[in-house]
Coordinates of C-alpha atoms and ligand atoms in Angstrom, one line a residue:
M1486 CA 46.1 63.8 126.7
Y1487 CA 45.9 60.1 126.2
E1488 CA 42.8 59.9 128.4
K1489 CA 41.0 61.6 125.5
L1490 CA 41.6 58.4 123.5
G1491 CA 40.5 56.2 126.4
I1492 CA 44.1 55.1 127.1
T1493 CA 44.9 54.5 130.8
T1494 CA 48.0 55.6 132.6
E1495 CA 49.0 51.9 132.9
V1496 CA 49.1 51.5 129.2
E1497 CA 50.7 54.9 128.6
E1498 CA 53.5 54.0 131.0
L1499 CA 54.0 50.5 129.6
I1500 CA 54.5 52.0 126.1
N1501 CA 56.6 54.9 127.2
N1502 CA 59.0 52.7 129.1
T1503 CA 59.3 50.3 126.2
E1504 CA 59.9 53.2 123.9
K1505 CA 63.0 54.1 125.9
E1506 CA 64.5 50.7 125.4
I1507 CA 64.0 50.6 121.7
K1508 CA 65.1 54.1 120.8
P1509 CA 68.7 53.2 120.0
I1510 CA 67.4 50.9 117.1
F1511 CA 65.6 53.9 115.5
E1512 CA 68.9 55.5 114.7
K1513 CA 69.8 52.8 112.2
I1514 CA 66.4 53.0 110.6
D1515 CA 66.7 56.8 110.2
K1516 CA 70.1 56.3 108.4
T1517 CA 68.5 53.9 105.9
A1518 CA 65.7 56.4 105.3
E1519 CA 68.3 59.0 104.7
F1520 CA 70.2 56.8 102.2
N1521 CA 67.0 56.0 100.3
S1522 CA 65.9 59.7 100.3
I1523 CA 69.2 60.5 98.5
K1524 CA 68.3 57.8 95.9
V1525 CA 64.9 59.5 95.4
I1526 CA 66.0 63.1 95.3
S1527 CA 68.9 62.3 92.9
A1528 CA 66.5 60.5 90.5
F1529 CA 64.1 63.5 90.6
Q1530 CA 67.0 65.8 89.7
K1531 CA 68.6 63.5 87.1
Y1532 CA 65.3 63.5 85.1
K1533 CA 64.8 67.2 85.7
L1534 CA 61.4 66.8 87.3
S1535 CA 59.3 69.9 86.5
E1536 CA 55.8 71.1 87.0
I1537 CA 55.0 70.1 83.4
H1538 CA 55.3 66.5 84.4
F1539 CA 52.4 66.8 86.8
T1540 CA 49.9 67.4 84.0
S1541 CA 47.4 64.7 83.3
T1542 CA 46.4 62.8 80.1
T1543 CA 43.1 61.2 79.2
G1544 CA 41.9 58.7 76.7
Y1545 CA 44.7 56.7 75.1
G1546 CA 47.4 58.7 76.9
Y1547 CA 49.7 59.0 74.0
D1548 CA 52.9 61.1 74.3
D1549 CA 52.6 61.5 78.0
I1550 CA 55.9 63.0 79.1
G1551 CA 54.8 63.0 82.7
R1552 CA 54.2 59.3 82.7
E1553 CA 57.6 58.7 81.0
C1554 CA 59.3 60.8 83.7
V1555 CA 57.5 58.9 86.5
E1556 CA 58.6 55.6 85.0
N1557 CA 62.2 56.8 84.5
I1558 CA 62.4 58.0 88.1
F1559 CA 61.0 54.8 89.6
A1560 CA 63.4 52.7 87.4
D1561 CA 66.3 54.8 88.6
V1562 CA 65.4 54.5 92.2
L1563 CA 64.9 50.7 91.9
G1564 CA 68.0 50.1 89.9
A1565 CA 66.0 49.0 86.9
E1566 CA 66.5 49.4 83.2
D1567 CA 62.8 50.3 82.8
A1568 CA 59.6 50.4 84.8
L1569 CA 55.9 50.2 84.3
V1570 CA 54.2 52.3 86.9
R1571 CA 50.5 52.6 86.3
T1572 CA 47.1 53.5 87.8
Q1573 CA 45.7 50.7 85.5
I1574 CA 47.4 48.2 87.8
V1575 CA 44.7 47.7 90.4
S1576 CA 46.6 45.9 93.1
G1577 CA 49.7 43.9 94.0
T1578 CA 48.0 40.8 92.9
H1579 CA 47.1 42.4 89.6
A1580 CA 50.8 43.5 89.1
L1581 CA 52.0 39.9 89.8
T1582 CA 49.3 38.5 87.5
V1583 CA 50.2 40.8 84.6
A1584 CA 53.9 39.9 85.0
L1585 CA 53.3 36.1 85.2
F1586 CA 51.0 36.1 82.2
A1587 CA 53.4 38.3 80.3
F1588 CA 56.4 36.1 80.7
L1589 CA 55.0 32.5 80.8
R1590 CA 53.9 30.5 77.8
P1591 CA 52.2 27.1 77.5
N1592 CA 54.3 24.2 78.8
D1593 CA 56.6 26.5 80.7
V1594 CA 57.3 25.8 84.3
M1595 CA 57.0 28.5 87.0
L1596 CA 59.0 27.5 90.0
S1597 CA 58.4 29.1 93.3
I1598 CA 61.4 28.7 95.6
A1599 CA 60.2 30.4 98.7
G1600 CA 57.3 28.0 99.3
K1601 CA 53.7 28.7 98.5
P1602 CA 53.1 32.3 97.2
Y1603 CA 50.6 34.7 98.6
D1604 CA 47.0 33.4 99.1
T1605 CA 45.6 35.6 96.3
L1606 CA 47.9 33.9 93.8
D1607 CA 46.3 30.5 94.3
K1608 CA 43.7 31.1 91.6
V1609 CA 46.1 33.0 89.4
I1610 CA 48.5 30.1 89.3
G1611 CA 45.9 27.4 89.4
I1612 CA 46.8 25.9 92.8
K1613 CA 43.0 26.4 93.3
E1614 CA 41.0 25.8 90.2
N1615 CA 40.0 28.8 88.1
P1616 CA 39.0 28.9 84.4
S1617 CA 41.4 31.8 83.9
S1618 CA 44.5 30.5 85.7
L1619 CA 47.9 30.0 84.3
K1620 CA 47.3 26.3 84.6
S1621 CA 44.2 26.6 82.3
F1622 CA 46.7 27.9 79.7
G1623 CA 48.9 24.8 80.1
I1624 CA 51.5 26.6 82.3
N1625 CA 52.9 24.3 85.0
Y1626 CA 53.7 25.2 88.6
E1627 CA 56.2 23.7 90.9
Q1628 CA 57.3 24.7 94.3
I1629 CA 60.3 24.2 96.6
D1630 CA 59.7 25.0 100.2
L1631 CA 62.2 27.0 102.3
K1632 CA 64.4 25.0 104.6
E1633 CA 65.1 26.4 108.1
N1634 CA 64.1 29.9 106.9
N1635 CA 66.5 29.8 104.0
F1636 CA 66.5 28.6 100.4
D1637 CA 66.9 24.9 99.8
T1638 CA 69.8 25.6 97.5
E1639 CA 70.6 21.9 96.6
K1640 CA 67.0 21.1 95.5
I1641 CA 66.7 24.4 93.6
I1642 CA 69.9 23.9 91.6
E1643 CA 69.0 20.3 90.9
R1644 CA 65.6 21.3 89.6
V1645 CA 66.9 24.2 87.5
K1646 CA 69.6 22.0 85.9
R1647 CA 66.8 19.5 84.8
G1648 CA 65.6 22.2 82.5
N1649 CA 62.3 23.7 81.3
V1650 CA 62.0 26.2 84.2
K1651 CA 61.1 29.5 82.5
L1652 CA 60.6 31.6 85.6
I1653 CA 61.6 31.5 89.2
H1654 CA 59.3 33.2 91.6
I1655 CA 60.6 34.5 94.9
Q1656 CA 58.2 36.1 97.3
R1657 CA 60.2 38.0 99.9
S1658 CA 57.6 38.9 102.5
R1659 CA 55.8 36.2 104.3
G1660 CA 52.2 36.8 103.3
Y1661 CA 50.0 34.9 105.7
S1662 CA 52.6 32.3 106.5
L1663 CA 54.9 32.2 109.6
R1664 CA 58.2 32.0 107.9
E1665 CA 60.8 34.8 108.0
T1666 CA 61.2 37.4 105.4
I1667 CA 63.9 36.9 102.7
S1668 CA 66.7 39.5 103.1
I1669 CA 68.7 41.0 100.2
E1670 CA 71.7 39.0 101.4
Q1671 CA 69.8 35.7 101.1
L1672 CA 68.5 36.8 97.6
K1673 CA 72.0 37.7 96.5
N1674 CA 73.4 34.3 97.5
I1675 CA 70.7 32.2 95.8
I1676 CA 70.8 34.3 92.6
L1677 CA 74.6 33.8 92.4
E1678 CA 74.0 30.0 92.7
I1679 CA 71.3 29.9 90.1
R1680 CA 73.3 32.0 87.7
K1681 CA 76.2 29.5 87.9
V1682 CA 74.0 26.9 86.3
N1683 CA 71.5 28.9 84.2
N1684 CA 71.6 32.3 82.6
E1685 CA 68.2 32.4 81.0
V1686 CA 65.7 31.7 83.7
I1687 CA 63.7 34.8 84.6
I1688 CA 64.1 35.6 88.3
M1689 CA 61.1 37.5 89.4
I1690 CA 60.6 38.9 92.9
D1691 CA 57.4 39.7 94.7
N1692 CA 58.8 42.7 96.5
C1693 CA 55.6 43.7 98.3
Y1694 CA 56.3 45.3 101.8
C1695 CA 60.1 45.2 101.3
E1696 CA 60.8 48.5 99.4
F1697 CA 63.1 50.9 101.2
V1698 CA 63.4 48.7 104.3
E1699 CA 67.0 47.9 103.2
R1700 CA 69.4 50.0 101.1
T1701 CA 69.8 47.6 98.2
T1702 CA 67.0 46.5 95.8
P1703 CA 66.7 42.9 94.5
L1704 CA 67.6 44.2 91.0
E1705 CA 70.9 45.4 92.3
V1706 CA 71.8 41.8 93.4
G1707 CA 70.9 40.2 90.1
A1708 CA 67.1 39.7 90.0
D1709 CA 65.5 40.3 86.6
I1710 CA 62.2 41.8 87.5
I1711 CA 60.5 43.1 90.7
V1712 CA 56.8 43.7 91.3
G1713 CA 54.9 45.6 94.0
S1714 CA 51.9 47.7 95.0
L1715 CA 51.7 51.4 95.4
I1716 CA 49.3 51.2 98.3
K1717 CA 52.1 49.7 100.2
N1718 CA 55.7 51.0 100.7
L1719 CA 56.5 52.9 97.5
G1720 CA 53.2 54.9 97.4
G1721 CA 54.2 56.5 100.7
G1722 CA 50.5 56.7 101.7
I1723 CA 50.0 59.3 99.0
A1724 CA 49.4 57.2 95.9
T1725 CA 45.7 56.3 95.8
N1726 CA 46.2 53.1 93.8
G1727 CA 48.6 51.6 91.3
G1728 CA 51.4 49.1 91.1
Y1729 CA 54.8 48.7 89.5
I1730 CA 56.8 46.2 87.5
A1731 CA 60.5 47.1 87.1
G1732 CA 63.6 45.5 85.9
K1733 CA 65.1 44.3 82.5
K1734 CA 63.8 46.4 79.6
Y1735 CA 62.6 43.5 77.5
L1736 CA 60.6 42.1 80.4
V1737 CA 59.0 45.5 81.2
E1738 CA 58.0 45.7 77.6
L1739 CA 56.4 42.3 77.7
A1740 CA 54.5 43.4 80.8
G1741 CA 53.3 46.5 79.1
E1742 CA 52.0 44.5 76.2
R1743 CA 50.1 42.3 78.6
L1744 CA 48.7 45.2 80.6
T1745 CA 47.3 47.0 77.6
S1746 CA 47.6 45.1 74.3
P1747 CA 50.2 43.6 72.0
G1748 CA 51.5 46.3 69.8
Q1749 CA 50.4 49.2 72.1
G1750 CA 52.2 48.2 75.2
K1751 CA 53.7 50.9 77.3
E1752 CA 52.8 53.6 74.7
V1753 CA 49.2 53.9 75.9
G1754 CA 47.7 54.4 79.3
P1755 CA 46.4 57.7 80.5
T1756 CA 47.7 59.0 83.8
N1757 CA 44.4 60.6 84.9
G1758 CA 46.1 62.9 87.3
A1759 CA 48.2 60.4 89.1
N1760 CA 51.7 61.6 88.2
K1761 CA 52.0 64.1 91.0
I1762 CA 50.7 61.7 93.6
F1763 CA 52.9 58.9 92.5
L1764 CA 56.0 61.1 92.7
Q1765 CA 54.9 62.7 96.0
G1766 CA 54.3 59.2 97.4
L1767 CA 57.8 58.1 96.3
Y1768 CA 59.2 61.3 97.8
M1769 CA 57.6 60.5 101.2
A1770 CA 58.2 56.7 101.0
P1771 CA 61.7 56.4 102.7
S1772 CA 60.4 58.3 105.7
V1773 CA 57.0 56.6 105.8
V1774 CA 58.7 53.2 105.6
A1775 CA 60.9 54.2 108.5
S1776 CA 57.8 55.2 110.6
S1777 CA 56.2 51.9 109.8
L1778 CA 59.3 50.0 110.9
K1779 CA 59.4 52.0 114.2
T1780 CA 55.7 51.2 114.8
A1781 CA 56.4 47.5 114.2
I1782 CA 59.3 47.5 116.5
L1783 CA 57.3 49.2 119.3
A1784 CA 54.5 46.6 118.9
S1785 CA 57.0 43.8 118.9
A1786 CA 58.7 44.9 122.1
V1787 CA 55.4 45.6 124.0
L1788 CA 53.6 42.5 123.0
E1789 CA 56.5 40.3 123.8
K1790 CA 56.6 41.9 127.2
M1791 CA 52.9 41.0 127.5
G1792 CA 53.7 37.4 126.9
Y1793 CA 52.8 36.9 123.2
K1794 CA 55.0 35.3 120.7
V1795 CA 56.3 37.9 118.1
S1796 CA 58.3 37.8 115.0
P1797 CA 60.6 39.5 114.2
Q1798 CA 61.7 40.4 117.7
F1799 CA 62.2 44.1 118.4
N1800 CA 66.0 43.9 117.9
D1801 CA 66.1 41.6 114.9
N1802 CA 67.2 42.8 111.4
R1803 CA 64.2 43.5 109.2
S1804 CA 63.6 43.1 105.5
D1805 CA 59.9 44.1 105.4
I1806 CA 57.5 46.2 107.4
V1807 CA 55.3 43.3 108.6
Q1808 CA 55.1 42.4 112.3
I1809 CA 53.7 39.1 113.3
I1810 CA 51.9 38.7 116.6
E1811 CA 50.8 35.2 117.7
F1812 CA 47.9 35.6 120.0
G1813 CA 47.2 31.9 120.6
N1814 CA 43.4 32.5 120.8
P1815 CA 40.9 34.2 118.6
E1816 CA 39.6 36.6 121.3
D1817 CA 42.8 38.5 121.9
M1818 CA 43.5 38.6 118.2
I1819 CA 40.1 40.1 117.4
R1820 CA 40.3 42.5 120.3
Y1821 CA 43.8 43.7 119.2
C1822 CA 42.6 44.2 115.6
K1823 CA 39.5 46.1 116.8
G1824 CA 41.8 48.3 118.9
I1825 CA 43.9 49.1 115.9
Q1826 CA 40.7 50.2 114.1
F1827 CA 39.6 52.3 117.1
G1828 CA 43.0 54.1 117.0
S1829 CA 42.7 54.9 113.3
A1830 CA 42.0 58.1 111.4
V1831 CA 39.1 57.0 109.4
N1832 CA 36.2 54.8 110.5
A1833 CA 37.5 54.6 114.1
H1834 CA 33.9 54.3 115.2
C1835 CA 33.5 51.0 113.4
A1836 CA 34.5 47.5 114.7
P1837 CA 35.9 45.1 112.2
E1838 CA 34.5 41.5 112.1
P1839 CA 36.0 38.4 110.7
S1840 CA 34.5 37.7 107.3
D1841 CA 35.0 36.0 103.9
M1842 CA 37.2 37.8 101.4
P1843 CA 37.6 37.2 97.6
G1844 CA 40.8 35.3 97.0
Y1845 CA 41.2 34.0 100.6
T1846 CA 40.2 30.6 102.1
D1847 CA 39.7 31.3 105.9
K1848 CA 37.6 34.1 107.4
I1849 CA 39.8 37.2 107.6
I1850 CA 39.7 40.1 110.0
M1851 CA 41.0 43.3 108.6
A1852 CA 41.5 46.4 110.7
S1853 CA 42.2 49.4 108.5
G1854 CA 41.1 52.9 109.1
S1855 CA 43.0 54.2 106.1
F1856 CA 42.5 57.1 103.8
T1857 CA 43.0 54.8 100.8
Q1858 CA 40.9 51.7 100.8
G1859 CA 43.0 48.7 101.8
S1860 CA 46.2 50.6 102.0
S1861 CA 48.6 48.7 104.2
I1862 CA 51.3 51.3 104.4
E1863 CA 48.8 53.0 106.6
L1864 CA 48.5 51.4 110.0
S1865 CA 46.6 48.1 109.5
C1866 CA 46.3 44.7 111.1
D1867 CA 44.8 41.6 109.6
G1868 CA 45.0 37.9 109.6
P1869 CA 43.1 34.7 108.9
I1870 CA 41.1 33.3 111.8
R1871 CA 42.9 30.0 112.2
P1872 CA 45.2 28.6 114.8
P1873 CA 47.7 29.8 116.1
F1874 CA 45.7 33.1 115.6
V1875 CA 48.4 35.2 114.2
A1876 CA 47.8 38.9 113.3
F1877 CA 49.9 40.7 110.7
L1878 CA 50.5 44.3 111.6
Q1879 CA 52.0 46.8 109.2
G1880 CA 52.1 50.4 108.3
G1881 CA 52.0 53.7 110.1
L1882 CA 52.3 56.9 108.1
T1883 CA 54.0 58.6 111.1
Y1884 CA 55.5 57.0 114.1
Q1885 CA 53.3 59.1 116.4
Y1886 CA 50.1 57.9 114.8
G1887 CA 51.5 54.3 114.8
K1888 CA 52.2 54.6 118.5
I1889 CA 48.7 55.8 119.3
G1890 CA 47.3 52.9 117.3
I1891 CA 49.4 50.3 119.2
M1892 CA 48.4 51.9 122.5
R1893 CA 44.7 51.8 121.7
A1894 CA 45.0 48.1 120.6
I1895 CA 46.8 47.1 123.8
Q1896 CA 44.2 49.0 125.8
E1897 CA 41.5 46.9 124.1
I1898 CA 43.2 43.6 125.2
K1899 CA 43.8 45.0 128.8
S1900 CA 40.2 46.0 129.1
K1901 CA 39.1 42.4 128.7
N1902 CA 41.1 41.3 131.7
K1903 CA 39.3 43.7 133.9
Ligands
PLP1124 C1 50.0 42.5 99.6 C2 50.8 41.4 99.0 C3 50.4 40.9 97.7 C4 49.1 41.3 97.0 O1 48.9 42.6 97.0 P1 47.4 43.2 96.9 O2 47.6 44.6 96.6 O3 46.8 43.0 98.3 O4 46.7 42.5 95.9 C5 51.2 39.9 97.1 N1 52.3 39.5 97.7 C6 52.7 40.0 98.9 C7 53.9 39.4 99.5 C8 51.9 40.9 99.6 O5 52.3 41.4 100.8

């Protein structure tokens, strides 16, 4: 059958043999998916999810009981007091932007303690000049880098004690950097330390790519607010856009006032038919995240065998769905990304080329043959074309399709060598 996809027996055997070695790890992932599925189904039942909640509102979206039910369910699953879950949130970057502008005021300090945040936040914060940045409103930014893949606790505590820090920003996933992902355990420890010296500072988590990878959410270990995208983990590949901001009630309300307008806040915002897909996405998400993790583990194991540097390694603990592959040269990286595209469901006949993207500095190659544009819970692979030529692989709605994609990508690299 694999011949149909242009995959040789050599690649098929390589993958199938690797699969045998990694199968025992899949069991633990399935258990986590089961645990998180229980969270989801009990939230659905607690809020008596009914067909009426699938109806749609238009215009202002007043009195939308479906939207309220969706937000109650997301809050419950995430361990939040309240949640803002909206189609009007365009992306993860937008969700983070709304949250930052909602909580910060002139002369406040935003302190990032996991190094530099995601590239698209450069202009939001003002690390790169932009007339609409936080900086342009007089909001200051400071950063403390990670130390040996963990928080620099001493520096962080010293800075928090000096005062004027309004918000601590913690990005868990690595973005386009090579550091490791921040686990719930690490989060729990640093939050405990911060709370020993300061009870007021808002602890905000960029939770993109981390949802449902572990059993516990950042809010359950003391974070105040978490932010993420619905075309990543929690949308389960079903949500066609949207984002969420969840946590302390007063913060979610501030975010609502910023997303719409002061005085209207969370009370407005039509659902335009999204309630059902948001909930269906959440319903699928634990299993879809598990498939993505299995796909990443397979890629990690095979590419390491082929001599590339990978992170995490196949048997490492994981806190997000991202797999890093260091190709060391642009040719292999581009070939691999093209192969992922050729193994996709949509636009498999197209070859991605490195190009400029709004919000990013280097040329980026993005392989994504997804049903939803830019969805990275669907199998996708991307990265900036700069040394050491690292690709970031993520997603896979089912393990089977994920495996096919990896095979096709490896085939693409192997074909070069012939
Ligand atoms: C994807 C991502 C973002 C931005 O989300 P977009 O939807 O791409 O705007 C921000 N932070 C992290 C860690 C991400 O992975």
